[in-house]
Short mmCIF file of C-alpha atoms in Angstrom, two decimals:
data_model
loop_
_atom_site.label_atom_id
_atom_site.label_comp_id
_atom_site.label_asym_id
_atom_site.label_seq_id
_atom_site.Cartn_x
_atom_site.Cartn_y
_atom_site.Cartn_z
CA MET A 1 -182.19 -55.47 -156.82
CA GLY A 2 -184.81 -57.33 -154.85
CA ALA A 3 -186.29 -60.49 -156.26
CA HIS A 4 -189.65 -60.16 -157.99
CA PRO A 5 -192.25 -61.67 -155.63
CA PHE A 6 -193.88 -64.87 -156.83
CA PRO A 7 -197.50 -64.03 -157.75
CA SER A 8 -200.38 -65.71 -155.91
CA PRO A 9 -203.13 -67.69 -157.69
CA THR A 10 -205.40 -64.65 -157.33
CA SER A 11 -203.08 -62.67 -159.61
CA PRO A 12 -203.71 -62.94 -163.40
CA SER A 13 -199.94 -63.21 -163.96
CA PHE A 14 -199.84 -66.48 -161.97
CA TRP A 15 -201.54 -68.41 -164.78
CA ARG A 16 -199.09 -68.50 -167.68
CA SER A 17 -200.18 -71.32 -169.99
CA PRO A 18 -200.62 -69.99 -173.54
CA LEU A 19 -203.17 -72.73 -174.24
CA ARG A 20 -205.97 -71.32 -172.12
CA GLY A 21 -208.57 -69.25 -173.87
CA PRO A 22 -212.28 -69.02 -174.58
CA ARG A 23 -212.13 -71.14 -177.74
CA LEU A 24 -210.44 -74.11 -176.04
CA THR A 25 -212.83 -73.88 -173.12
CA ALA A 26 -215.82 -73.64 -175.47
CA LEU A 27 -214.76 -76.72 -177.47
CA LEU A 28 -214.36 -78.79 -174.31
CA GLY A 29 -217.66 -77.44 -173.02
CA VAL A 30 -219.55 -78.53 -176.13
CA VAL A 31 -218.23 -82.09 -175.76
CA LEU A 32 -219.28 -82.11 -172.08
CA LEU A 33 -222.68 -80.65 -172.95
CA GLY A 34 -223.48 -83.64 -175.16
CA GLY A 35 -221.80 -86.21 -172.91
CA ILE A 36 -223.29 -85.03 -169.62
CA THR A 37 -226.76 -84.81 -171.15
CA LEU A 38 -226.41 -88.46 -172.19
CA LEU A 39 -225.16 -89.39 -168.71
CA PHE A 40 -228.08 -87.64 -167.02
CA VAL A 41 -230.72 -89.26 -169.25
CA THR A 42 -229.24 -92.77 -168.92
CA GLY A 43 -228.83 -92.20 -165.17
CA LEU A 44 -232.55 -91.40 -164.86
CA LEU A 45 -233.35 -94.53 -166.88
CA SER A 46 -231.12 -96.59 -164.62
CA TYR A 47 -232.93 -95.26 -161.56
CA ALA A 48 -236.35 -95.94 -163.12
CA ALA A 49 -235.29 -99.52 -163.94
CA TYR A 50 -235.27 -100.32 -160.22
CA ASN A 51 -239.00 -99.51 -160.01
CA PRO A 52 -238.40 -97.51 -156.80
CA ASP A 53 -242.04 -96.36 -156.61
CA LEU A 54 -243.25 -99.98 -156.54
CA ALA A 55 -242.20 -100.93 -153.03
CA GLY A 56 -240.02 -99.72 -150.19
CA VAL A 57 -237.54 -102.55 -150.68
CA ASN A 58 -236.66 -101.15 -154.12
CA ASP A 59 -236.59 -97.50 -153.06
CA LYS A 60 -233.21 -96.37 -151.74
CA THR A 61 -234.19 -92.66 -151.86
CA PRO A 62 -237.58 -92.59 -150.08
CA ALA A 63 -237.51 -88.82 -149.51
CA LYS A 64 -237.07 -87.97 -153.20
CA GLY A 65 -240.50 -86.31 -153.51
CA VAL A 66 -240.90 -84.39 -156.76
CA LEU A 67 -237.49 -85.60 -157.94
CA GLY A 68 -239.21 -88.86 -158.85
CA PHE A 69 -241.62 -87.17 -161.27
CA PHE A 70 -240.15 -89.02 -164.26
CA LEU A 71 -240.62 -92.56 -162.95
CA PHE A 72 -242.54 -95.05 -165.07
CA ASP A 73 -243.24 -98.77 -165.13
CA TRP A 74 -240.01 -100.33 -166.40
CA PRO A 75 -240.66 -102.47 -169.50
CA THR A 76 -239.37 -105.95 -170.33
CA ASP A 77 -238.75 -105.18 -174.02
CA PRO A 78 -236.25 -105.02 -175.52
CA HIS A 79 -234.61 -107.56 -173.23
CA TRP A 80 -231.24 -105.82 -173.59
CA LEU A 81 -232.57 -102.38 -172.61
CA TYR A 82 -230.82 -102.07 -169.25
CA ARG A 83 -227.65 -103.62 -170.62
CA VAL A 84 -227.38 -100.88 -173.27
CA THR A 85 -228.49 -97.87 -171.22
CA GLN A 86 -226.31 -98.65 -168.20
CA GLY A 87 -223.40 -99.70 -170.41
CA LEU A 88 -223.58 -96.30 -172.11
CA HIS A 89 -223.87 -94.52 -168.77
CA VAL A 90 -220.74 -96.08 -167.33
CA THR A 91 -218.61 -96.25 -170.49
CA VAL A 92 -219.30 -92.69 -171.59
CA GLY A 93 -218.79 -91.46 -168.04
CA VAL A 94 -215.35 -93.03 -167.84
CA ALA A 95 -214.39 -91.77 -171.32
CA LEU A 96 -215.37 -88.21 -170.35
CA VAL A 97 -212.92 -88.04 -167.42
CA PRO A 98 -210.04 -86.52 -169.48
CA VAL A 99 -212.44 -84.01 -171.03
CA LEU A 100 -213.75 -82.99 -167.61
CA LEU A 101 -210.25 -82.60 -166.18
CA ALA A 102 -209.15 -80.57 -169.21
CA LYS A 103 -212.21 -78.34 -168.89
CA LEU A 104 -211.55 -77.73 -165.19
CA TRP A 105 -207.91 -76.96 -165.97
CA SER A 106 -208.93 -74.50 -168.67
CA VAL A 107 -211.15 -72.45 -166.34
CA ILE A 108 -209.25 -72.75 -163.06
CA PRO A 109 -208.00 -69.12 -163.16
CA LYS A 110 -211.63 -67.96 -162.88
CA LEU A 111 -212.02 -69.81 -159.59
CA PHE A 112 -209.37 -67.55 -158.03
CA ARG A 113 -210.52 -64.21 -159.44
CA MET A 114 -210.97 -61.42 -156.92
CA PRO A 115 -213.18 -59.99 -155.62
CA PRO A 116 -215.33 -63.12 -155.22
CA ALA A 117 -218.49 -61.20 -156.09
CA ARG A 118 -218.72 -57.89 -157.93
CA SER A 119 -222.54 -57.83 -158.01
CA VAL A 120 -225.54 -59.94 -157.08
CA GLY A 121 -225.60 -61.45 -160.57
CA HIS A 122 -221.87 -62.24 -160.40
CA ALA A 123 -222.33 -63.79 -156.94
CA LEU A 124 -225.06 -66.07 -158.26
CA GLU A 125 -222.82 -67.08 -161.16
CA ARG A 126 -219.96 -67.91 -158.76
CA VAL A 127 -222.26 -69.99 -156.56
CA SER A 128 -223.52 -71.90 -159.60
CA LEU A 129 -219.91 -72.42 -160.68
CA LEU A 130 -218.99 -73.79 -157.24
CA LEU A 131 -221.95 -76.19 -157.35
CA LEU A 132 -221.06 -77.14 -160.92
CA VAL A 133 -217.43 -77.98 -160.20
CA GLY A 134 -218.15 -79.63 -156.86
CA GLY A 135 -221.10 -81.56 -158.29
CA ALA A 136 -219.14 -82.78 -161.29
CA LEU A 137 -216.25 -84.02 -159.16
CA PHE A 138 -218.63 -85.66 -156.67
CA GLU A 139 -220.64 -87.48 -159.36
CA PHE A 140 -217.62 -88.68 -161.29
CA VAL A 141 -215.66 -89.78 -158.20
CA THR A 142 -218.58 -91.69 -156.63
CA GLY A 143 -219.44 -93.22 -159.99
CA LEU A 144 -215.87 -94.37 -160.61
CA LEU A 145 -215.60 -95.84 -157.12
CA ASN A 146 -218.89 -97.68 -157.59
CA ILE A 147 -217.91 -99.35 -160.85
CA GLN A 148 -214.69 -100.51 -159.21
CA LEU A 149 -216.73 -101.91 -156.31
CA GLU A 150 -214.83 -99.65 -153.88
CA TYR A 151 -217.34 -98.10 -151.48
CA LEU A 152 -215.07 -95.63 -149.73
CA PHE A 153 -217.69 -92.90 -149.42
CA PRO A 154 -219.94 -92.57 -146.33
CA GLY A 155 -223.46 -93.86 -146.77
CA SER A 156 -225.14 -95.69 -149.62
CA PHE A 157 -224.14 -95.05 -153.23
CA TYR A 158 -227.75 -94.81 -154.44
CA PRO A 159 -228.94 -91.70 -152.52
CA LEU A 160 -225.55 -90.01 -152.74
CA HIS A 161 -225.34 -90.36 -156.50
CA PHE A 162 -229.05 -89.61 -157.04
CA TYR A 163 -229.23 -86.38 -155.03
CA GLY A 164 -225.77 -85.34 -156.19
CA ALA A 165 -226.93 -85.69 -159.78
CA TRP A 166 -229.85 -83.32 -159.26
CA VAL A 167 -227.66 -80.68 -157.57
CA PHE A 168 -225.11 -80.99 -160.36
CA ILE A 169 -227.62 -80.88 -163.22
CA GLY A 170 -229.29 -77.79 -161.75
CA ALA A 171 -225.96 -75.96 -161.69
CA PHE A 172 -225.10 -77.37 -165.12
CA VAL A 173 -228.29 -76.06 -166.73
CA ALA A 174 -227.83 -72.63 -165.12
CA HIS A 175 -224.23 -72.51 -166.34
CA VAL A 176 -225.20 -73.48 -169.89
CA VAL A 177 -227.92 -70.81 -170.02
CA LEU A 178 -225.56 -68.14 -168.72
CA ARG A 179 -222.55 -69.04 -170.85
CA MET A 180 -224.01 -70.32 -174.12
CA PRO A 181 -223.90 -66.92 -175.91
CA ARG A 182 -220.20 -66.62 -175.04
CA VAL A 183 -219.55 -70.20 -176.16
CA VAL A 184 -221.18 -69.55 -179.55
CA GLN A 185 -219.12 -66.39 -179.95
CA ALA A 186 -215.88 -68.20 -179.05
CA LEU A 187 -216.57 -71.03 -181.51
CA ARG A 188 -217.16 -68.55 -184.33
CA GLU A 189 -213.81 -66.88 -183.74
CA ARG A 190 -210.90 -68.46 -185.59
CA ALA A 191 -208.45 -67.50 -182.85
CA ASP A 192 -208.60 -66.37 -179.24
CA PRO A 193 -208.44 -62.64 -178.68
CA ALA A 194 -205.30 -61.06 -177.35
CA ALA A 195 -204.96 -60.82 -173.59
CA ALA A 196 -205.59 -57.07 -173.71
CA GLU A 197 -208.96 -57.68 -175.40
CA ASP A 198 -209.96 -60.69 -173.34
CA ASP A 199 -212.99 -60.27 -171.10
CA THR A 200 -213.15 -63.87 -169.90
CA GLY A 201 -210.09 -63.96 -167.65
CA LEU A 202 -208.87 -67.12 -169.38
CA VAL A 203 -206.10 -65.79 -171.63
CA ALA A 204 -202.71 -65.49 -169.88
CA VAL A 205 -201.54 -61.90 -169.48
CA ARG A 206 -197.90 -63.08 -169.26
CA PRO A 207 -197.90 -66.31 -171.31
CA ALA A 208 -195.01 -68.75 -171.14
CA ALA A 209 -193.45 -70.26 -174.27
CA PRO A 210 -195.79 -72.90 -175.75
CA THR A 211 -194.74 -76.56 -175.63
CA VAL A 212 -197.78 -77.86 -177.50
CA SER A 213 -200.44 -76.31 -179.70
CA ARG A 214 -204.08 -76.09 -178.70
CA ARG A 215 -204.87 -78.62 -181.41
CA GLY A 216 -202.23 -80.92 -179.94
CA ALA A 217 -203.71 -80.48 -176.46
CA LEU A 218 -207.15 -81.39 -177.75
CA GLY A 219 -205.60 -84.41 -179.46
CA LEU A 220 -204.08 -85.56 -176.17
CA VAL A 221 -207.41 -85.21 -174.40
CA GLY A 222 -209.14 -87.14 -177.17
CA ALA A 223 -206.49 -89.87 -177.08
CA GLY A 224 -206.93 -90.20 -173.31
CA SER A 225 -210.70 -90.57 -173.75
CA LEU A 226 -210.24 -93.19 -176.48
CA LEU A 227 -207.80 -95.11 -174.28
CA LEU A 228 -210.28 -95.18 -171.40
CA LEU A 229 -213.06 -96.14 -173.80
CA GLY A 230 -210.99 -99.02 -175.16
CA THR A 231 -210.09 -100.31 -171.70
CA THR A 232 -213.62 -100.08 -170.28
CA ALA A 233 -216.23 -100.71 -172.99
CA GLY A 234 -215.48 -104.43 -173.25
CA GLN A 235 -217.24 -105.14 -169.94
CA SER A 236 -220.52 -104.06 -171.55
CA ILE A 237 -219.93 -105.39 -175.07
CA GLY A 238 -219.03 -108.87 -173.85
CA GLY A 239 -217.54 -111.77 -175.81
CA ALA A 240 -213.85 -111.52 -176.66
CA TRP A 241 -214.01 -107.76 -176.03
CA ARG A 242 -214.30 -108.40 -172.29
CA ARG A 243 -210.57 -109.13 -172.13
CA THR A 244 -209.87 -105.54 -173.23
CA ALA A 245 -211.67 -104.08 -170.20
CA LEU A 246 -208.47 -103.66 -168.21
CA LEU A 247 -209.81 -100.83 -166.03
CA ALA A 248 -213.17 -102.46 -165.31
CA PRO A 249 -213.87 -104.93 -162.50
CA HIS A 250 -215.21 -107.55 -164.96
CA GLY A 251 -218.11 -108.19 -162.59
CA GLY A 252 -216.07 -109.76 -159.80
CA PRO A 253 -213.67 -112.69 -159.70
CA ASP A 254 -212.74 -114.75 -162.75
CA PRO A 255 -215.88 -116.87 -163.34
CA GLY A 256 -213.95 -119.71 -164.96
CA ARG A 257 -215.21 -121.75 -167.91
CA GLY A 258 -218.17 -123.97 -168.66
CA PRO A 259 -221.94 -123.39 -168.52
CA ASN A 260 -221.64 -121.27 -165.37
CA GLY A 261 -218.57 -119.41 -166.60
CA PHE A 262 -219.96 -115.90 -166.63
CA GLN A 263 -219.67 -112.92 -164.32
CA ILE A 264 -220.91 -112.45 -160.78
CA ASN A 265 -220.59 -109.57 -158.33
CA LYS A 266 -220.34 -111.44 -155.04
CA THR A 267 -219.79 -115.10 -154.25
CA ALA A 268 -222.12 -117.24 -152.15
CA ALA A 269 -219.41 -117.58 -149.50
CA PHE A 270 -218.99 -113.80 -149.27
CA LEU A 271 -222.71 -113.39 -148.60
CA GLY A 272 -222.87 -116.25 -146.09
CA ILE A 273 -224.73 -118.75 -148.29
CA HIS A 274 -223.55 -122.23 -147.25
CA ALA A 275 -224.08 -125.65 -148.82
CA ARG A 276 -226.33 -126.68 -145.94
CA ASP A 277 -228.69 -123.80 -146.79
CA THR A 278 -229.10 -124.86 -150.41
CA GLY A 279 -229.19 -128.66 -150.06
CA ASP A 280 -232.05 -131.09 -149.51
CA VAL A 281 -233.54 -128.99 -146.71
CA TRP A 282 -234.18 -126.06 -149.04
CA ARG A 283 -237.79 -125.25 -149.85
CA LEU A 284 -239.34 -122.43 -151.83
CA THR A 285 -242.33 -120.80 -150.14
CA VAL A 286 -244.86 -119.34 -152.60
CA VAL A 287 -247.62 -117.18 -151.08
CA SER A 288 -250.68 -115.28 -152.28
CA GLY A 289 -253.13 -114.11 -149.66
CA GLU A 290 -254.06 -117.09 -147.50
CA ARG A 291 -252.69 -119.63 -149.96
CA ARG A 292 -249.21 -121.01 -149.34
CA VAL A 293 -247.25 -123.72 -151.17
CA LEU A 294 -243.91 -125.26 -150.26
CA LEU A 295 -241.86 -126.58 -153.17
CA SER A 296 -238.63 -128.57 -153.20
CA ARG A 297 -236.25 -128.32 -156.12
CA ALA A 298 -237.55 -131.68 -157.37
CA ASP A 299 -241.10 -130.27 -157.24
CA LEU A 300 -240.01 -127.27 -159.33
CA LEU A 301 -238.26 -129.48 -161.87
CA ALA A 302 -241.47 -131.51 -162.20
CA LEU A 303 -243.39 -128.39 -163.29
CA PRO A 304 -243.39 -127.30 -166.98
CA GLN A 305 -239.94 -125.96 -167.87
CA TYR A 306 -239.32 -123.01 -170.17
CA GLU A 307 -236.19 -121.42 -171.65
CA ALA A 308 -235.16 -117.80 -172.17
CA ALA A 309 -231.95 -116.28 -173.55
CA LEU A 310 -231.23 -113.25 -171.35
CA PRO A 311 -228.19 -111.30 -170.14
CA ILE A 312 -227.36 -110.10 -166.65
CA ALA A 313 -226.56 -106.39 -166.54
CA CYS A 314 -225.41 -104.56 -163.41
CA VAL A 315 -225.32 -100.94 -162.29
CA GLU A 316 -221.50 -101.05 -162.37
CA GLY A 317 -221.73 -101.20 -166.17
CA TRP A 318 -220.70 -104.82 -166.72
CA SER A 319 -223.00 -107.31 -168.37
CA THR A 320 -222.94 -110.85 -169.68
CA ASP A 321 -223.85 -112.11 -173.09
CA ASP A 322 -227.25 -113.79 -173.37
CA GLN A 323 -227.27 -116.98 -171.31
CA ARG A 324 -229.77 -119.82 -171.86
CA TRP A 325 -231.81 -120.06 -168.68
CA SER A 326 -234.42 -122.73 -167.99
CA GLY A 327 -236.92 -123.07 -165.19
CA VAL A 328 -240.48 -122.29 -164.14
CA ARG A 329 -242.24 -119.18 -165.40
CA LEU A 330 -243.05 -116.65 -162.68
CA ARG A 331 -246.59 -116.39 -163.95
CA ASP A 332 -247.02 -120.17 -163.51
CA LEU A 333 -245.89 -119.88 -159.90
CA ALA A 334 -248.43 -117.09 -159.45
CA ALA A 335 -251.14 -119.35 -160.90
CA LEU A 336 -250.09 -122.12 -158.52
CA VAL A 337 -251.31 -120.02 -155.58
CA GLY A 338 -254.37 -118.65 -157.37
CA ALA A 339 -252.90 -115.37 -158.61
CA GLY A 340 -252.53 -116.25 -162.26
CA GLU A 341 -255.42 -114.63 -164.16
CA GLN A 342 -253.69 -111.27 -164.17
CA PRO A 343 -250.28 -111.83 -162.57
CA PRO A 344 -249.73 -109.36 -159.73
CA ASP A 345 -246.56 -107.83 -158.36
CA VAL A 346 -244.28 -110.12 -156.39
CA LEU A 347 -241.89 -109.70 -153.48
CA VAL A 348 -238.89 -112.01 -153.87
CA GLU A 349 -236.80 -112.86 -150.80
CA SER A 350 -233.39 -114.50 -150.76
CA LEU A 351 -231.60 -116.80 -148.34
CA GLN A 352 -229.05 -113.98 -148.20
CA LEU A 353 -229.09 -112.42 -144.73
CA HIS A 354 -227.62 -109.02 -145.54
CA GLY A 355 -227.26 -106.68 -148.49
CA ALA A 356 -229.33 -103.90 -150.01
CA PHE A 357 -231.30 -106.17 -152.38
CA ARG A 358 -231.74 -109.42 -150.49
CA ARG A 359 -235.45 -108.57 -150.93
CA ALA A 360 -236.69 -107.12 -154.22
CA ALA A 361 -240.06 -106.38 -155.80
CA LEU A 362 -241.07 -107.03 -159.42
CA ARG A 363 -243.99 -105.45 -161.26
CA GLY A 364 -246.91 -107.39 -162.66
CA ASN A 365 -245.72 -106.77 -166.24
CA GLN A 366 -242.42 -108.43 -165.34
CA VAL A 367 -244.18 -111.39 -163.74
CA ALA A 368 -246.47 -111.76 -166.78
CA ASP A 369 -243.62 -111.89 -169.32
CA GLY A 370 -243.13 -115.47 -170.47
CA ARG A 371 -239.35 -115.04 -170.34
CA SER A 372 -239.39 -114.20 -166.62
CA LEU A 373 -238.28 -117.37 -164.89
CA LEU A 374 -237.41 -118.89 -161.59
CA ALA A 375 -234.31 -120.37 -163.19
CA LEU A 376 -233.04 -123.79 -162.11
CA ARG A 377 -230.51 -124.39 -164.88
CA VAL A 378 -228.33 -122.30 -167.16
CA ASN A 379 -226.73 -123.22 -170.48
CA GLY A 380 -227.86 -126.83 -170.04
CA ALA A 381 -226.35 -127.30 -166.58
CA GLU A 382 -227.48 -126.87 -163.00
CA LEU A 383 -226.92 -123.41 -161.56
CA SER A 384 -223.71 -123.13 -159.61
CA ARG A 385 -224.01 -121.93 -156.03
CA ASN A 386 -222.43 -118.60 -157.02
CA HIS A 387 -225.12 -118.15 -159.66
CA GLY A 388 -227.96 -118.78 -157.24
CA TYR A 389 -228.43 -122.53 -156.81
CA PRO A 390 -230.95 -123.93 -156.05
CA ALA A 391 -233.10 -121.26 -157.78
CA ARG A 392 -232.82 -117.67 -158.92
CA VAL A 393 -234.97 -115.12 -160.69
CA ILE A 394 -234.14 -113.93 -164.20
CA VAL A 395 -236.22 -111.15 -165.79
CA PRO A 396 -235.72 -109.45 -169.18
CA ALA A 397 -234.33 -105.88 -169.07
CA ALA A 398 -234.11 -105.82 -165.25
CA PRO A 399 -231.00 -104.63 -163.36
CA GLY A 400 -228.89 -107.48 -162.04
CA VAL A 401 -229.80 -106.88 -158.39
CA LEU A 402 -233.49 -107.53 -159.17
CA ASN A 403 -232.57 -110.97 -160.54
CA THR A 404 -232.53 -112.36 -156.99
CA LYS A 405 -230.34 -115.38 -156.27
CA TRP A 406 -230.91 -118.17 -153.71
CA VAL A 407 -234.65 -117.48 -153.70
CA ALA A 408 -236.41 -118.65 -150.51
CA ARG A 409 -239.83 -116.99 -150.68
CA MET A 410 -242.10 -115.35 -153.26
CA THR A 411 -245.17 -113.37 -152.17
CA PHE A 412 -247.61 -112.46 -154.94
CA GLY A 413 -250.08 -109.63 -154.46
CA GLU A 414 -250.33 -105.87 -154.03
CA LEU A 415 -247.15 -104.52 -152.48
#
C-alpha cells in the first residue's frame, strides 16, 4: 500500500490540535480587545505629550494630517501623568505578548483556507485580517525593540510606530465589528461544536490526542503574561521593584549610588559632551526678540533658587522616582529677557550635536508652571555630567526627551 501523503497547510486535516475552537479564540480575543484598546489610548496620549503640533522640532510625523485630530496642549498636572500612561503602555504591551501569540496560533488555520476569496465580502475580510495580523506583529515587534533600545528597523521609530498603529487599529476595528456577533455566540456556548457542525474552520477535523486541556492552555498563557508583567513592571514602579525588571533595559547603564544615582538613557560621552564643553567656558544664552542675556553657572546660582520633586519618565517605559531638583524657574528666565508677564513658548537647545531631541520646544503652560526649572542641582548635589551638568530642564509630566540636558540656549517667543 502506498503511504498516505502528508497534507499541506491548506488542507483542514493538516491542523490537528484539539485545543483550537471558537470559544478559545473568543476568550483570547476579548482579552486582546481590552488590552489593545488600552494600548491605543495610552499610545495616543504618549504622542500628544510630545506637543508635536507646537513646533517642527517636536514633530517627527509632519505629514500626519488628519491623524493628528486628537492632539491637545499637554498639561503639567498631575506631575506623574506621563510616567503612569507610558508605564501602562509599555508594561501592558509586554504582558500581552503571550496572549497575542496564542490568539494568532488559534486562528492560523484560517490564514491558509482556500480559495483565498469566495466573494467580495470575504475578500475584504481576508484583507482586513492580513492587515490585522501584519499590523499587530509590526507594532509589537517595533515596540519591543524600542524599549530594549535596539533600533534594528529602518527609519525612525516615531513615524513607523505612529503610522503602523493607525493601520493596525483600522483593521482591528473592522475585525471587531465583523466578528463580534460570532464571539458573543462562542462565549455563550459551554463547549465548542463538533467539527462536523463547525462553520469557523477552527475545530480540527482529525484531532490528535490532547496533551493539555483548553483551561490548562489558557492557564499557561496567563502564567506567561504574569511572568512578563513581573519582570517588566518594576522599571515603571521604581524603588526596590526596579530590581525585578529583568527584561527591561532599566534606562541604560547602572547609574550607581548617591544623589545622582538614578537612570539615564545615554551618557554624556556617548553623545559627545566633553568636560571642556561644560566647564568655565560654558554660558547659557537666553533670548526673547532683540533681547539677549548670557549667563554663567555662577550667575544662575545667584538667581532665586526653587525646588521641585519630579520624576523622569521615558518613552521606553522606564521612569525614576521623584527626585528633588533645584534651580531657576523657567518663567523667571523668561522675565529676565522681558517675556515674563505671560510666559511664552520656548525653544531649548542642547550642547548635544546629534540626536532627535537635541532641540525641543515647550508650551507656555509648561514654562509658566512654578515647578518647571532649569535645574542646577539634584537631591542636594550638583548635577553629574550624565544628568546634564551644568544645567538641564525639568518639567512636570513631560516625556524625558523634552527635559533637555546640557542646555546651551533658550529662545522665548512664538515658535
